[in-house]
PDB file of C-alpha atoms in Angstrom:
ATOM      1  CA  GLU A   1      13.549   3.523  18.099  1.00  0.00           C
ATOM      2  CA  THR A   2      12.578   3.242  14.457  1.00  0.00           C
ATOM      3  CA  GLY A   3      15.108   5.694  13.059  1.00  0.00           C
ATOM      4  CA  VAL A   4      12.396   8.280  12.360  1.00  0.00           C
ATOM      5  CA  THR A   5      12.253  11.259  14.705  1.00  0.00           C
ATOM      6  CA  GLN A   6       9.608  13.934  14.928  1.00  0.00           C
ATOM      7  CA  THR A   7       9.615  17.302  16.654  1.00  0.00           C
ATOM      8  CA  PRO A   8       7.898  18.679  18.526  1.00  0.00           C
ATOM      9  CA  ARG A   9       6.147  15.783  20.228  1.00  0.00           C
ATOM     10  CA  HIS A  10       3.351  18.029  21.442  1.00  0.00           C
ATOM     11  CA  LEU A  11       2.086  21.297  20.013  1.00  0.00           C
ATOM     12  CA  VAL A  12      -0.739  23.576  21.054  1.00  0.00           C
ATOM     13  CA  MET A  13      -1.573  26.407  18.714  1.00  0.00           C
ATOM     14  CA  GLY A  14      -4.242  28.961  18.097  1.00  0.00           C
ATOM     15  CA  MET A  15      -6.128  29.161  14.861  1.00  0.00           C
ATOM     16  CA  THR A  16      -4.173  32.209  13.713  1.00  0.00           C
ATOM     17  CA  ASN A  17      -0.708  30.801  14.456  1.00  0.00           C
ATOM     18  CA  LYS A  18       1.849  29.474  12.003  1.00  0.00           C
ATOM     19  CA  LYS A  19       3.908  26.491  13.067  1.00  0.00           C
ATOM     20  CA  SER A  20       5.909  23.698  11.464  1.00  0.00           C
ATOM     21  CA  LEU A  21       6.310  20.027  12.214  1.00  0.00           C
ATOM     22  CA  LYS A  22       9.638  18.405  11.494  1.00  0.00           C
ATOM     23  CA  CYS A  23      10.494  14.844  10.605  1.00  0.00           C
ATOM     24  CA  GLU A  24      13.935  13.354  10.122  1.00  0.00           C
ATOM     25  CA  GLN A  25      14.851   9.830   9.123  1.00  0.00           C
ATOM     26  CA  HIS A  26      18.252   8.208   9.642  1.00  0.00           C
ATOM     27  CA  LEU A  27      17.565   5.097   7.576  1.00  0.00           C
ATOM     28  CA  GLY A  28      18.805   6.143   4.169  1.00  0.00           C
ATOM     29  CA  HIS A  29      15.282   5.957   2.791  1.00  0.00           C
ATOM     30  CA  ASN A  30      14.031   7.830  -0.239  1.00  0.00           C
ATOM     31  CA  ALA A  31      10.303   8.049   0.413  1.00  0.00           C
ATOM     32  CA  MET A  32       8.649  10.002   3.207  1.00  0.00           C
ATOM     33  CA  TYR A  33       5.021  10.328   4.229  1.00  0.00           C
ATOM     34  CA  TRP A  34       2.728  12.447   6.376  1.00  0.00           C
ATOM     35  CA  TYR A  35      -0.297  10.776   7.970  1.00  0.00           C
ATOM     36  CA  LYS A  36      -3.070  12.155  10.150  1.00  0.00           C
ATOM     37  CA  GLN A  37      -4.377   9.950  12.942  1.00  0.00           C
ATOM     38  CA  SER A  38      -7.667  10.995  14.515  1.00  0.00           C
ATOM     39  CA  ALA A  39      -9.613   9.122  17.150  1.00  0.00           C
ATOM     40  CA  LYS A  40     -11.783   6.334  15.762  1.00  0.00           C
ATOM     41  CA  LYS A  41     -10.750   7.008  12.168  1.00  0.00           C
ATOM     42  CA  PRO A  42      -8.285   5.175   9.938  1.00  0.00           C
ATOM     43  CA  LEU A  43      -4.855   6.637   9.460  1.00  0.00           C
ATOM     44  CA  GLU A  44      -5.212   9.134   6.642  1.00  0.00           C
ATOM     45  CA  LEU A  45      -2.399   9.524   4.180  1.00  0.00           C
ATOM     46  CA  MET A  46      -1.779  13.213   3.534  1.00  0.00           C
ATOM     47  CA  PHE A  47       1.361  13.536   1.435  1.00  0.00           C
ATOM     48  CA  VAL A  48       4.006  11.319  -0.115  1.00  0.00           C
ATOM     49  CA  TYR A  49       7.446  12.333  -1.285  1.00  0.00           C
ATOM     50  CA  ASN A  50       9.532   9.946  -3.354  1.00  0.00           C
ATOM     51  CA  PHE A  51      13.102  11.057  -4.034  1.00  0.00           C
ATOM     52  CA  LYS A  52      12.113  14.565  -2.859  1.00  0.00           C
ATOM     53  CA  GLU A  53       9.288  14.786  -5.400  1.00  0.00           C
ATOM     54  CA  GLN A  54       5.730  14.991  -4.156  1.00  0.00           C
ATOM     55  CA  THR A  55       3.893  12.030  -5.624  1.00  0.00           C
ATOM     56  CA  GLU A  56       0.705  12.176  -3.601  1.00  0.00           C
ATOM     57  CA  ASN A  57      -1.464  14.932  -2.209  1.00  0.00           C
ATOM     58  CA  ASN A  58      -4.507  13.262  -0.816  1.00  0.00           C
ATOM     59  CA  SER A  59      -6.926  16.200  -1.153  1.00  0.00           C
ATOM     60  CA  VAL A  60      -5.396  17.925   1.842  1.00  0.00           C
ATOM     61  CA  PRO A  61      -6.534  21.512   2.592  1.00  0.00           C
ATOM     62  CA  SER A  62      -4.045  24.195   1.652  1.00  0.00           C
ATOM     63  CA  ARG A  63      -3.605  25.198   5.290  1.00  0.00           C
ATOM     64  CA  PHE A  64      -1.254  22.198   5.400  1.00  0.00           C
ATOM     65  CA  SER A  65       1.855  22.747   3.318  1.00  0.00           C
ATOM     66  CA  PRO A  66       4.560  20.069   3.064  1.00  0.00           C
ATOM     67  CA  GLU A  67       8.208  20.632   2.292  1.00  0.00           C
ATOM     68  CA  CYS A  68      10.870  18.055   1.541  1.00  0.00           C
ATOM     69  CA  PRO A  69      14.276  19.729   1.134  1.00  0.00           C
ATOM     70  CA  ASN A  70      16.133  16.406   0.950  1.00  0.00           C
ATOM     71  CA  SER A  71      15.461  12.712   1.349  1.00  0.00           C
ATOM     72  CA  SER A  72      16.133  12.808   5.093  1.00  0.00           C
ATOM     73  CA  HIS A  73      13.918  15.692   6.119  1.00  0.00           C
ATOM     74  CA  LEU A  74      10.232  16.407   5.822  1.00  0.00           C
ATOM     75  CA  PHE A  75       8.304  19.367   7.137  1.00  0.00           C
ATOM     76  CA  LEU A  76       4.631  20.122   7.513  1.00  0.00           C
ATOM     77  CA  HIS A  77       3.891  23.827   7.661  1.00  0.00           C
ATOM     78  CA  LEU A  78       0.666  24.746   9.399  1.00  0.00           C
ATOM     79  CA  HIS A  79      -1.298  27.983   9.195  1.00  0.00           C
ATOM     80  CA  THR A  80      -4.815  29.099  10.086  1.00  0.00           C
ATOM     81  CA  LEU A  81      -5.772  25.641  11.283  1.00  0.00           C
ATOM     82  CA  GLN A  82      -9.179  24.628  12.570  1.00  0.00           C
ATOM     83  CA  PRO A  83     -10.010  22.794  15.823  1.00  0.00           C
ATOM     84  CA  GLU A  84     -10.928  19.700  13.789  1.00  0.00           C
ATOM     85  CA  ASP A  85      -7.303  19.548  12.659  1.00  0.00           C
ATOM     86  CA  SER A  86      -6.340  18.471  16.165  1.00  0.00           C
ATOM     87  CA  ALA A  87      -4.849  14.992  15.803  1.00  0.00           C
ATOM     88  CA  LEU A  88      -1.673  12.952  15.933  1.00  0.00           C
ATOM     89  CA  TYR A  89       0.464  13.680  12.887  1.00  0.00           C
ATOM     90  CA  LEU A  90       2.708  10.810  11.946  1.00  0.00           C
ATOM     91  CA  CYS A  91       5.691  10.819   9.671  1.00  0.00           C
ATOM     92  CA  ALA A  92       6.925   7.645   8.004  1.00  0.00           C
ATOM     93  CA  SER A  93       9.677   6.678   5.624  1.00  0.00           C
ATOM     94  CA  SER A  94      10.397   3.745   3.352  1.00  0.00           C
ATOM     95  CA  ARG A  95      13.056   2.670   0.921  1.00  0.00           C
ATOM     96  CA  GLY A  96      11.055   4.140  -1.919  1.00  0.00           C
ATOM     97  CA  GLY A  97      11.420   3.807  -5.628  1.00  0.00           C
ATOM     98  CA  ASP A  98       9.117   2.455  -8.268  1.00  0.00           C
ATOM     99  CA  LEU A  99       6.839  -0.526  -8.230  1.00  0.00           C
ATOM    100  CA  TRP A 100       7.523  -2.221  -4.958  1.00  0.00           C
ATOM    101  CA  VAL A 101       6.084  -1.480  -1.588  1.00  0.00           C
ATOM    102  CA  ASN A 102       8.639  -1.182   1.137  1.00  0.00           C
ATOM    103  CA  GLU A 103       8.048  -1.400   4.839  1.00  0.00           C
ATOM    104  CA  GLN A 104       7.093   1.976   6.241  1.00  0.00           C
ATOM    105  CA  PHE A 105       8.812   3.011   9.435  1.00  0.00           C
ATOM    106  CA  PHE A 106       6.828   5.454  11.528  1.00  0.00           C
ATOM    107  CA  GLY A 107       7.969   8.178  13.856  1.00  0.00           C
ATOM    108  CA  PRO A 108       6.326   8.685  17.270  1.00  0.00           C
ATOM    109  CA  GLY A 109       4.119  11.481  15.993  1.00  0.00           C
ATOM    110  CA  THR A 110       3.318  15.052  16.976  1.00  0.00           C
ATOM    111  CA  ARG A 111       0.187  15.498  19.077  1.00  0.00           C
ATOM    112  CA  LEU A 112      -1.370  18.691  17.752  1.00  0.00           C
ATOM    113  CA  THR A 113      -4.084  20.604  19.562  1.00  0.00           C
ATOM    114  CA  VAL A 114      -5.716  23.568  17.852  1.00  0.00           C
ATOM    115  CA  LEU A 115      -7.541  25.924  20.180  1.00  0.00           C
TER     116      LEU A 115
ATOM    117  CA  GLN B   1     -13.524   0.540  -3.285  1.00  0.00           C
ATOM    118  CA  GLN B   2     -10.504   1.695  -1.317  1.00  0.00           C
ATOM    119  CA  GLN B   3     -11.761   0.804   2.156  1.00  0.00           C
ATOM    120  CA  VAL B   4     -10.479  -1.806   4.540  1.00  0.00           C
ATOM    121  CA  LYS B   5     -13.025  -2.785   7.173  1.00  0.00           C
ATOM    122  CA  GLN B   6     -11.642  -3.952  10.499  1.00  0.00           C
ATOM    123  CA  SER B   7     -13.361  -5.610  13.430  1.00  0.00           C
ATOM    124  CA  PRO B   8     -13.782  -5.675  16.337  1.00  0.00           C
ATOM    125  CA  GLN B   9     -13.140  -2.120  17.453  1.00  0.00           C
ATOM    126  CA  SER B  10     -11.956  -3.383  20.834  1.00  0.00           C
ATOM    127  CA  LEU B  11     -11.071  -6.775  22.237  1.00  0.00           C
ATOM    128  CA  ILE B  12     -10.421  -8.091  25.727  1.00  0.00           C
ATOM    129  CA  VAL B  13      -8.636 -11.411  26.067  1.00  0.00           C
ATOM    130  CA  GLN B  14      -7.328 -13.320  29.037  1.00  0.00           C
ATOM    131  CA  LYS B  15      -3.634 -14.041  29.289  1.00  0.00           C
ATOM    132  CA  GLY B  16      -2.835 -17.189  27.367  1.00  0.00           C
ATOM    133  CA  GLY B  17      -5.879 -16.885  25.136  1.00  0.00           C
ATOM    134  CA  ILE B  18      -6.100 -16.351  21.396  1.00  0.00           C
ATOM    135  CA  SER B  19      -6.759 -12.862  20.039  1.00  0.00           C
ATOM    136  CA  ILE B  20      -8.391 -12.703  16.630  1.00  0.00           C
ATOM    137  CA  ILE B  21      -8.814  -9.530  14.583  1.00  0.00           C
ATOM    138  CA  ASN B  22     -10.510  -9.537  11.202  1.00  0.00           C
ATOM    139  CA  CYS B  23     -10.276  -7.353   8.128  1.00  0.00           C
ATOM    140  CA  ALA B  24     -12.145  -7.322   4.840  1.00  0.00           C
ATOM    141  CA  TYR B  25     -11.532  -5.525   1.584  1.00  0.00           C
ATOM    142  CA  GLU B  26     -13.256  -5.123  -1.762  1.00  0.00           C
ATOM    143  CA  ASN B  27     -10.598  -4.068  -4.221  1.00  0.00           C
ATOM    144  CA  THR B  28      -9.054  -7.190  -5.722  1.00  0.00           C
ATOM    145  CA  ALA B  29      -6.101  -5.127  -6.926  1.00  0.00           C
ATOM    146  CA  PHE B  30      -4.731  -4.978  -3.377  1.00  0.00           C
ATOM    147  CA  ASP B  31      -1.696  -7.222  -3.235  1.00  0.00           C
ATOM    148  CA  TYR B  32       0.054  -6.594   0.067  1.00  0.00           C
ATOM    149  CA  PHE B  33      -1.568  -6.877   3.480  1.00  0.00           C
ATOM    150  CA  PRO B  34       0.413  -5.771   6.524  1.00  0.00           C
ATOM    151  CA  TRP B  35      -0.559  -5.578  10.159  1.00  0.00           C
ATOM    152  CA  TYR B  36       0.751  -2.767  12.315  1.00  0.00           C
ATOM    153  CA  GLN B  37       0.990  -2.618  16.100  1.00  0.00           C
ATOM    154  CA  GLN B  38       0.823   0.694  17.927  1.00  0.00           C
ATOM    155  CA  PHE B  39       1.568   1.300  21.585  1.00  0.00           C
ATOM    156  CA  PRO B  40       0.444   4.519  23.300  1.00  0.00           C
ATOM    157  CA  GLY B  41       2.783   7.379  22.530  1.00  0.00           C
ATOM    158  CA  LYS B  42       4.439   5.500  19.673  1.00  0.00           C
ATOM    159  CA  GLY B  43       3.944   5.341  15.959  1.00  0.00           C
ATOM    160  CA  PRO B  44       2.650   2.161  14.303  1.00  0.00           C
ATOM    161  CA  ALA B  45       5.238  -0.556  13.727  1.00  0.00           C
ATOM    162  CA  LEU B  46       5.034  -3.324  11.158  1.00  0.00           C
ATOM    163  CA  LEU B  47       4.191  -6.608  12.853  1.00  0.00           C
ATOM    164  CA  ILE B  48       3.687  -9.086  10.034  1.00  0.00           C
ATOM    165  CA  ALA B  49       2.611  -8.933   6.397  1.00  0.00           C
ATOM    166  CA  ILE B  50       1.336 -11.282   3.717  1.00  0.00           C
ATOM    167  CA  ARG B  51       0.898 -11.341  -0.048  1.00  0.00           C
ATOM    168  CA  PRO B  52      -2.148 -12.999  -1.621  1.00  0.00           C
ATOM    169  CA  ASP B  53      -0.197 -15.903  -3.108  1.00  0.00           C
ATOM    170  CA  VAL B  54      -0.119 -17.635   0.305  1.00  0.00           C
ATOM    171  CA  SER B  55      -2.968 -18.466   2.661  1.00  0.00           C
ATOM    172  CA  GLU B  56      -1.093 -18.241   5.922  1.00  0.00           C
ATOM    173  CA  LYS B  57       2.025 -16.697   7.372  1.00  0.00           C
ATOM    174  CA  LYS B  58       3.324 -17.295  10.843  1.00  0.00           C
ATOM    175  CA  GLU B  59       5.932 -15.403  12.822  1.00  0.00           C
ATOM    176  CA  GLY B  60       6.266 -16.540  16.391  1.00  0.00           C
ATOM    177  CA  ARG B  61       2.922 -16.153  18.138  1.00  0.00           C
ATOM    178  CA  PHE B  62       1.488 -14.035  15.313  1.00  0.00           C
ATOM    179  CA  THR B  63      -0.264 -15.576  12.314  1.00  0.00           C
ATOM    180  CA  ILE B  64      -2.003 -14.002   9.349  1.00  0.00           C
ATOM    181  CA  SER B  65      -4.707 -16.076   7.694  1.00  0.00           C
ATOM    182  CA  PHE B  66      -5.666 -14.945   4.209  1.00  0.00           C
ATOM    183  CA  ASN B  67      -8.797 -15.922   2.292  1.00  0.00           C
ATOM    184  CA  LYS B  68      -8.486 -14.547  -1.211  1.00  0.00           C
ATOM    185  CA  SER B  69     -11.904 -15.695  -2.430  1.00  0.00           C
ATOM    186  CA  ALA B  70     -13.650 -14.109   0.537  1.00  0.00           C
ATOM    187  CA  LYS B  71     -11.399 -11.055   0.410  1.00  0.00           C
ATOM    188  CA  GLN B  72     -10.701 -11.353   4.101  1.00  0.00           C
ATOM    189  CA  PHE B  73      -7.628 -11.639   6.248  1.00  0.00           C
ATOM    190  CA  SER B  74      -7.140 -11.970   9.952  1.00  0.00           C
ATOM    191  CA  LEU B  75      -4.501 -11.700  12.632  1.00  0.00           C
ATOM    192  CA  HIS B  76      -4.268 -14.398  15.266  1.00  0.00           C
ATOM    193  CA  ILE B  77      -2.206 -13.843  18.390  1.00  0.00           C
ATOM    194  CA  MET B  78      -1.596 -17.106  20.174  1.00  0.00           C
ATOM    195  CA  ASP B  79      -0.851 -17.276  23.908  1.00  0.00           C
ATOM    196  CA  SER B  80      -1.722 -13.592  24.248  1.00  0.00           C
ATOM    197  CA  GLN B  81       0.306 -11.686  26.814  1.00  0.00           C
ATOM    198  CA  PRO B  82      -0.328  -8.404  28.664  1.00  0.00           C
ATOM    199  CA  GLY B  83       2.569  -6.949  26.684  1.00  0.00           C
ATOM    200  CA  ASP B  84       0.533  -7.490  23.519  1.00  0.00           C
ATOM    201  CA  SER B  85      -1.970  -4.871  24.715  1.00  0.00           C
ATOM    202  CA  ALA B  86      -1.905  -2.281  21.950  1.00  0.00           C
ATOM    203  CA  THR B  87      -3.889  -1.039  18.991  1.00  0.00           C
ATOM    204  CA  TYR B  88      -3.624  -3.178  15.877  1.00  0.00           C
ATOM    205  CA  PHE B  89      -4.205  -1.892  12.366  1.00  0.00           C
ATOM    206  CA  CYS B  90      -4.651  -3.925   9.244  1.00  0.00           C
ATOM    207  CA  ALA B  91      -3.787  -2.329   5.951  1.00  0.00           C
ATOM    208  CA  ALA B  92      -3.818  -3.043   2.256  1.00  0.00           C
ATOM    209  CA  LEU B  93      -1.790  -1.733  -0.608  1.00  0.00           C
ATOM    210  CA  MET B  94      -2.181  -1.720  -4.318  1.00  0.00           C
ATOM    211  CA  ASN B  95       1.025  -1.415  -6.231  1.00  0.00           C
ATOM    212  CA  LEU B  96       0.595   1.133  -8.957  1.00  0.00           C
ATOM    213  CA  TYR B  97       2.766  -0.016 -11.838  1.00  0.00           C
ATOM    214  CA  GLY B  98       3.962   2.639 -14.152  1.00  0.00           C
ATOM    215  CA  GLY B  99       6.129   4.613 -11.818  1.00  0.00           C
ATOM    216  CA  SER B 100       3.992   5.539  -8.830  1.00  0.00           C
ATOM    217  CA  GLN B 101       4.495   3.902  -5.484  1.00  0.00           C
ATOM    218  CA  GLY B 102       1.430   2.345  -3.941  1.00  0.00           C
ATOM    219  CA  ASN B 103       0.015   3.742  -0.736  1.00  0.00           C
ATOM    220  CA  LEU B 104      -1.351   1.948   2.302  1.00  0.00           C
ATOM    221  CA  ILE B 105      -5.067   1.981   3.128  1.00  0.00           C
ATOM    222  CA  PHE B 106      -5.571   1.367   6.840  1.00  0.00           C
ATOM    223  CA  GLY B 107      -8.408  -0.122   8.834  1.00  0.00           C
ATOM    224  CA  LYS B 108      -9.759   1.813  11.800  1.00  0.00           C
ATOM    225  CA  GLY B 109      -7.835  -0.214  14.348  1.00  0.00           C
ATOM    226  CA  THR B 110      -8.590  -2.665  17.147  1.00  0.00           C
ATOM    227  CA  LYS B 111      -7.663  -1.883  20.715  1.00  0.00           C
ATOM    228  CA  LEU B 112      -6.534  -5.119  22.335  1.00  0.00           C
ATOM    229  CA  SER B 113      -6.362  -5.513  26.097  1.00  0.00           C
ATOM    230  CA  VAL B 114      -4.876  -8.703  27.503  1.00  0.00           C
ATOM    231  CA  LYS B 115      -5.854  -9.265  31.129  1.00  0.00           C
ATOM    232  CA  PRO B 116      -3.378 -10.975  33.471  1.00  0.00           C
TER     233      PRO B 116
END
């Protein structure tokens, strides 16, 4: 285990539903990330939080809404999604801070299917 | 350019053989090049990484070769084993000095199958 947990592991939702993905890290890190992994496409960075402040929003549609209440928890709130949003959503964390890249530790992901 | 181009898309190697996966980039500001390994049902995990001030880094059976002038880097898996069967991603990162943490740009991945 990497020390990054994600729930639920699988989620099926209709286009009119509202759901949330949860990520928790037990590594004492200060940066957390949401990625989208679709078949035959590179991992796409969606959001970055560094010390609870959002530092990156990679042109993500507003139907995805992140929340980072503290350095250990990260949520991704979903509403009125489209079938093309079906993918594996990965959370990652790293030591964070300025200047230096730190190794990113990934969770197992949430497999999302939008009907 | 922010892309990292990875090839091949899939690779089949016999047990004991050498697996080679290649990546190329265009942005010379990238300064950290990790490789991630992902098994089905798991998130990617850092395998090995290199900075452009060295041309090669070896960890066990895994070696990164880096060609700065060609803007290419590759992963070599020596004595490939069935347990190495996974998807491998190369990535590149540009540190953004001035307070913002750099973010990883990933290749599309290579699905490696090692046959017994």
